[in-house]
Short mmCIF file of C-alpha atoms in Angstrom, two decimals:
data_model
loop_
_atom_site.label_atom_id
_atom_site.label_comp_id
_atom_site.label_asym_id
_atom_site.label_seq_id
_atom_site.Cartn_x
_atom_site.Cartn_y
_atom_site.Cartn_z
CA UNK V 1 0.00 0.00 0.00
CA UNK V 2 1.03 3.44 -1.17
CA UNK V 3 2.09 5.73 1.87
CA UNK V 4 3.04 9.10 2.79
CA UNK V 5 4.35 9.00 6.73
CA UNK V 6 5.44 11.86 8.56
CA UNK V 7 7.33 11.09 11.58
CA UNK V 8 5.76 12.89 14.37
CA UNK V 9 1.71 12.98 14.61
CA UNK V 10 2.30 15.15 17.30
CA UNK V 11 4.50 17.86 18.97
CA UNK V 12 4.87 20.12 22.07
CA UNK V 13 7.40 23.01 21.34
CA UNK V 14 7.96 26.66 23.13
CA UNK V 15 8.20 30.31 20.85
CA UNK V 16 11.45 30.51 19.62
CA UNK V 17 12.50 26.71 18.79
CA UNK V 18 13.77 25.29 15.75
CA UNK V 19 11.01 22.52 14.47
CA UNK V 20 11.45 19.99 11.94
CA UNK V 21 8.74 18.03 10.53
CA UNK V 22 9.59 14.74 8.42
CA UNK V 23 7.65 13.63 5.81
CA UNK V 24 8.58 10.59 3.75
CA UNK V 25 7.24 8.89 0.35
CA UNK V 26 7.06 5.73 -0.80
CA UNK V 27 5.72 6.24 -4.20
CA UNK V 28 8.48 7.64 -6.17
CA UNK V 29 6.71 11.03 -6.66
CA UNK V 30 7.93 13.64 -8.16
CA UNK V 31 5.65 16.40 -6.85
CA UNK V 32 5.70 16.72 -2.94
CA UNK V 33 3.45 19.39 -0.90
CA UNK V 34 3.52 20.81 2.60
CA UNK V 35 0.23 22.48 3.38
CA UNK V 36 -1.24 23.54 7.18
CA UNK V 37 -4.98 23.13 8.40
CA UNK V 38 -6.86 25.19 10.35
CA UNK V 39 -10.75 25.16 11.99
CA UNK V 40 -12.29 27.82 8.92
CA UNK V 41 -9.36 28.11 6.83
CA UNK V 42 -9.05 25.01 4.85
CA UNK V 43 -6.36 23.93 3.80
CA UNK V 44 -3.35 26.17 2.75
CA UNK V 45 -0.42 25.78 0.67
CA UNK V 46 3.08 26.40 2.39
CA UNK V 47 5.75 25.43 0.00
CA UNK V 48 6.01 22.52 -2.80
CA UNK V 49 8.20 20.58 -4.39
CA UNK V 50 9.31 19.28 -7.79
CA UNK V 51 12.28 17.81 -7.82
CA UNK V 52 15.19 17.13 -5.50
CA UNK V 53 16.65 20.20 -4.35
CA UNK V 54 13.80 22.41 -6.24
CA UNK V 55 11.05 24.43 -3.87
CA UNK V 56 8.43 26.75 -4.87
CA UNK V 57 6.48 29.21 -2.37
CA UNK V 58 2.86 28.57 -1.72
CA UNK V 59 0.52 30.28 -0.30
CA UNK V 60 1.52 31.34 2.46
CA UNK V 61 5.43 30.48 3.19
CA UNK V 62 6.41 33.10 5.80
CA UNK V 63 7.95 32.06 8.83
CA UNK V 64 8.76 28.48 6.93
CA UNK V 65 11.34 27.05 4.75
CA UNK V 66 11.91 23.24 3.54
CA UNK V 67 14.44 21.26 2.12
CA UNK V 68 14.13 18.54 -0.42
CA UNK V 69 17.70 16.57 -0.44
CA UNK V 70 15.99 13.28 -1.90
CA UNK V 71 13.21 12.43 -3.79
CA UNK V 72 11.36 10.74 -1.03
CA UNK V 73 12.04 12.79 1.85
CA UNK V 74 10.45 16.82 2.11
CA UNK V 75 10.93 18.60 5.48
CA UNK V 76 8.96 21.66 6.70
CA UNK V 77 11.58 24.08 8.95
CA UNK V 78 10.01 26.59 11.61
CA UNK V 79 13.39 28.38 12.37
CA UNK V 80 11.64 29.97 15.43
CA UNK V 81 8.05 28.42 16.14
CA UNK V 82 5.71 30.90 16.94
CA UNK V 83 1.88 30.70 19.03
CA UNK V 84 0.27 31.32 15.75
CA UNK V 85 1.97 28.34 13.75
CA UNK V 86 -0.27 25.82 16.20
CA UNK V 87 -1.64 24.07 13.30
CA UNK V 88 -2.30 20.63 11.85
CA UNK V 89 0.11 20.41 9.30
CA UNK V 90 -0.12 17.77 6.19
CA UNK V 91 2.39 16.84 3.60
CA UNK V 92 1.17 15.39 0.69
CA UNK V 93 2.78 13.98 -2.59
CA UNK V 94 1.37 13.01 -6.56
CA UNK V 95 3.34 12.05 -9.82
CA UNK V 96 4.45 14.67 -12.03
CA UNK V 97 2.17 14.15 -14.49
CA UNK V 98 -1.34 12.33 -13.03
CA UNK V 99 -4.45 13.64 -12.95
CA UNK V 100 -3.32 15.79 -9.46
CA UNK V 101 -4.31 12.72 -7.22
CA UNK V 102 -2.85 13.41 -3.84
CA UNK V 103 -1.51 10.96 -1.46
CA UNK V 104 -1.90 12.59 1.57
CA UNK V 105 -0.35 11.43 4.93
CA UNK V 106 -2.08 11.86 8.50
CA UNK V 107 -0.79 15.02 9.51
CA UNK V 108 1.31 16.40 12.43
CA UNK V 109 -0.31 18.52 15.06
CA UNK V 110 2.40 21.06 16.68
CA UNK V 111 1.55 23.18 19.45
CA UNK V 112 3.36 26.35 19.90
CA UNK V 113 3.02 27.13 23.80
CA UNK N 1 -7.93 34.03 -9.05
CA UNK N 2 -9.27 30.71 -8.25
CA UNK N 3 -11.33 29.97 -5.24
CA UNK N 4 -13.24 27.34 -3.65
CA UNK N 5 -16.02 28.24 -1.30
CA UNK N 6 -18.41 25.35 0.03
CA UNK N 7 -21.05 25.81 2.63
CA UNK N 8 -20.56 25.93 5.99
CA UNK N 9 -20.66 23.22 8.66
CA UNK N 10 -21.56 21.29 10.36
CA UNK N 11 -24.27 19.41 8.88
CA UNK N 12 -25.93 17.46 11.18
CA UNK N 13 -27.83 14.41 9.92
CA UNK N 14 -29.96 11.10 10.64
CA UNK N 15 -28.67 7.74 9.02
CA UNK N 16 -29.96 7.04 5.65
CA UNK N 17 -30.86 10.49 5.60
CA UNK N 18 -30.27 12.82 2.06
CA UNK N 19 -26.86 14.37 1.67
CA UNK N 20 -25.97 17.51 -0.34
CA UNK N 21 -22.94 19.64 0.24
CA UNK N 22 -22.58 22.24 -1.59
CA UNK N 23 -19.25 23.63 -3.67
CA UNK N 24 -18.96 26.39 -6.28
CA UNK N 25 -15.74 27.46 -7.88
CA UNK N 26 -14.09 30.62 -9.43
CA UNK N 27 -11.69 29.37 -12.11
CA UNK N 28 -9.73 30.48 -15.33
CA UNK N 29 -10.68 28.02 -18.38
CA UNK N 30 -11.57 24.83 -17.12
CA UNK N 31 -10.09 23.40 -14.12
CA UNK N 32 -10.38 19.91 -12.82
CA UNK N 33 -12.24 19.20 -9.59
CA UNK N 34 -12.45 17.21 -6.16
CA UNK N 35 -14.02 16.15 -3.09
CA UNK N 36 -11.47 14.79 -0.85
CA UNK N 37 -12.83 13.28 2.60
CA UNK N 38 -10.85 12.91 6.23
CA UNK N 39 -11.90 10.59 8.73
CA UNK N 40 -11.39 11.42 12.01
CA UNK N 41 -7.70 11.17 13.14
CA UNK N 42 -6.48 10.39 9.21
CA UNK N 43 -4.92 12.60 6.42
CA UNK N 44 -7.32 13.56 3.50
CA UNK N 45 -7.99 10.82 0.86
CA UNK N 46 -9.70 10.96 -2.75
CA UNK N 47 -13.48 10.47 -3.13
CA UNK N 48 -14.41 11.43 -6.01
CA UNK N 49 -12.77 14.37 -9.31
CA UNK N 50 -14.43 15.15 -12.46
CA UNK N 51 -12.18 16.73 -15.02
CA UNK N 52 -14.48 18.44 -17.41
CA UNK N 53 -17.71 19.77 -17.76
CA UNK N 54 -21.09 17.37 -17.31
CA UNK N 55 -18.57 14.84 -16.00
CA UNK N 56 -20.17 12.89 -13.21
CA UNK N 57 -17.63 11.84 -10.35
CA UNK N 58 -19.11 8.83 -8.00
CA UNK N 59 -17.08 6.48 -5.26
CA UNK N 60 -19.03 4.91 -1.97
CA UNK N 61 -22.41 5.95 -3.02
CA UNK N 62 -21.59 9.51 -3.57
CA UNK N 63 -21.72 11.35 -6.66
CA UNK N 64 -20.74 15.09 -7.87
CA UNK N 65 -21.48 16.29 -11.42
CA UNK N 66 -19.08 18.93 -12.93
CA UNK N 67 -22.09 21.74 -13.76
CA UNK N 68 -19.61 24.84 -15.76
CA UNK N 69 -23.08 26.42 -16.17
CA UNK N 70 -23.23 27.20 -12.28
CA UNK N 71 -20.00 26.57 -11.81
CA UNK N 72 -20.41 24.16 -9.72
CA UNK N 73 -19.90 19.95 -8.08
CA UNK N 74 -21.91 19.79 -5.36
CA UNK N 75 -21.41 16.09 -3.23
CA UNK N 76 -24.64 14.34 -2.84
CA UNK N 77 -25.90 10.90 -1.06
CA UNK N 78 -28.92 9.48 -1.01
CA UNK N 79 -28.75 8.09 2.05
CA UNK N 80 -25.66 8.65 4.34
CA UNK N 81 -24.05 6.09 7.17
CA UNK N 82 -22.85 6.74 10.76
CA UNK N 83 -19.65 5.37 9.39
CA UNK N 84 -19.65 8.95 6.56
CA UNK N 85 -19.09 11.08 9.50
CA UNK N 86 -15.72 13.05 8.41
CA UNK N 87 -14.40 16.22 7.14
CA UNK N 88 -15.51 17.05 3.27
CA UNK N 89 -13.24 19.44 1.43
CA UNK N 90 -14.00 20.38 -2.41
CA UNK N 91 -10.80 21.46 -4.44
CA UNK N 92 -10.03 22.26 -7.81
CA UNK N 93 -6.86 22.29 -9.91
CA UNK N 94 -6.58 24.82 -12.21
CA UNK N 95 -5.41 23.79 -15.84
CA UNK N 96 -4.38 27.14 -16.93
CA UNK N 97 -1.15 28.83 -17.01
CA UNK N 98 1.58 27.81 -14.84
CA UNK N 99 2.12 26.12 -11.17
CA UNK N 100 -1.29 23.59 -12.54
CA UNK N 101 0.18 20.82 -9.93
CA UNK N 102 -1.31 23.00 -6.89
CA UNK N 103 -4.70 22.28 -6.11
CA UNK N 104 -6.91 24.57 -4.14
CA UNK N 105 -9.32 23.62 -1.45
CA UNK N 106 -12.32 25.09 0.19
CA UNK N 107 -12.43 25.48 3.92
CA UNK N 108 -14.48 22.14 4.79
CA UNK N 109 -17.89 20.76 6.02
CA UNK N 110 -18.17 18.27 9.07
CA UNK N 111 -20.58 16.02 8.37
CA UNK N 112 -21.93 14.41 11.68
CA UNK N 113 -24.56 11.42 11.42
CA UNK N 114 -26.36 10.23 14.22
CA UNK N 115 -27.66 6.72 14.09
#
């Protein structure tokens, strides 16, 4: 079964830490996604991904960065969390060139405290 | 640019009660479009897309025709299950111009059903 983890499904962290979330692909996508969910808001795009090493800005990429060293692997950076970035946040992945299927992985909740 | 708005939650309903969920789009040319569900505790999966106009999507019982007319693909069952009780989110892809891997998404409907 196709999969999309990411690592932690949920975090603690104070204002002014350094948070990494892991996601990881099994499908050998090309096209990888970071977006956050909130109560009202929907979903919302923070950065994407097309190929190793390649980023785009989404929506709404202040306050994040992310890193794409290898195909499977795309991490979302808070370089210093704040209350406001309490959010569920989901990575997602699809194949370059489908009909914009996302795999979609359970999320991580982080609370900024 | 492009938008998604669907109506607002939560919708509150008996088992094997009617379903409808409404979704209209704003859109450049003729985008693609989605109902993704989430379960309680999961990530978002597929239900259902339709990729051009009068195109009926249908998975599980539920079914969402592509209407460009009213620019619309609102999610409709005839008669819903405790077991449907989740998050609904419409989204389109737009398929004009550049950046068309990003899809959009509306804000979500709970649906709750009460046995």
């Amino acid at each position: 079964d196709v999969k999309v983890t990411q690592s932690s499904r949920y975090l603690v962290k104070r204002t002014g830490e350094k948070v990494f979330l892991e996601c990881v692909q099994d499908m050998d996508h090309e096209n990888m996604f970071w977006y956050r969910q909130d109560p009202g808001l929907g979903l919302r795009l923070i950065y994407f991904s097309y190929d190793v090493k390649m980023k785009e800005k989404g929506d709404i990429p202040e306050g994040y960065s992310v890193s794409r060293e290898k195909k499977e692997r795309f991490s979302l950076i808070l370089e210093s969390a704040s209350t406001n970035q309490t959010s569920m946040y989901l990575c997602a992945s699809n194949q370059q060139r489908s009909a914009n299927v996302l795999t979609f992985g359970a999320g991580s909740r982080l609370t900024v405290l | 640019g492009n938008s998604v708005t669907q109506m607002e939650g939560p919708v509150t309903l008996s088992e094997e009660a009617f379903l409808t969920i409404n979704c209209t789009y704003t859109a450049t040319g003729y985008p693609s479009l989605f109902w993704y569900v989430q379960y309680p505790g999961e990530g978002l999966q597929l239900l259902l897309k339709a990729t051009k106009a009068d195109d009926k999507g249908s998975n599980k019982g539920f079914e969402a025709t592509y209407r460009k007319e009213t620019t619309s693909f609102h999610l409709e069952k005839g008669s819903v299950q405790v077991s449907d009780s989740a998050v609904y989110f419409c989204a389109l892809r737009s398929n004009y111009g550049g950046a068309t891997n990003k899809l959009i998404f509306g804000t979500g409907t709970l649906l709750a059903v009460q046995p």
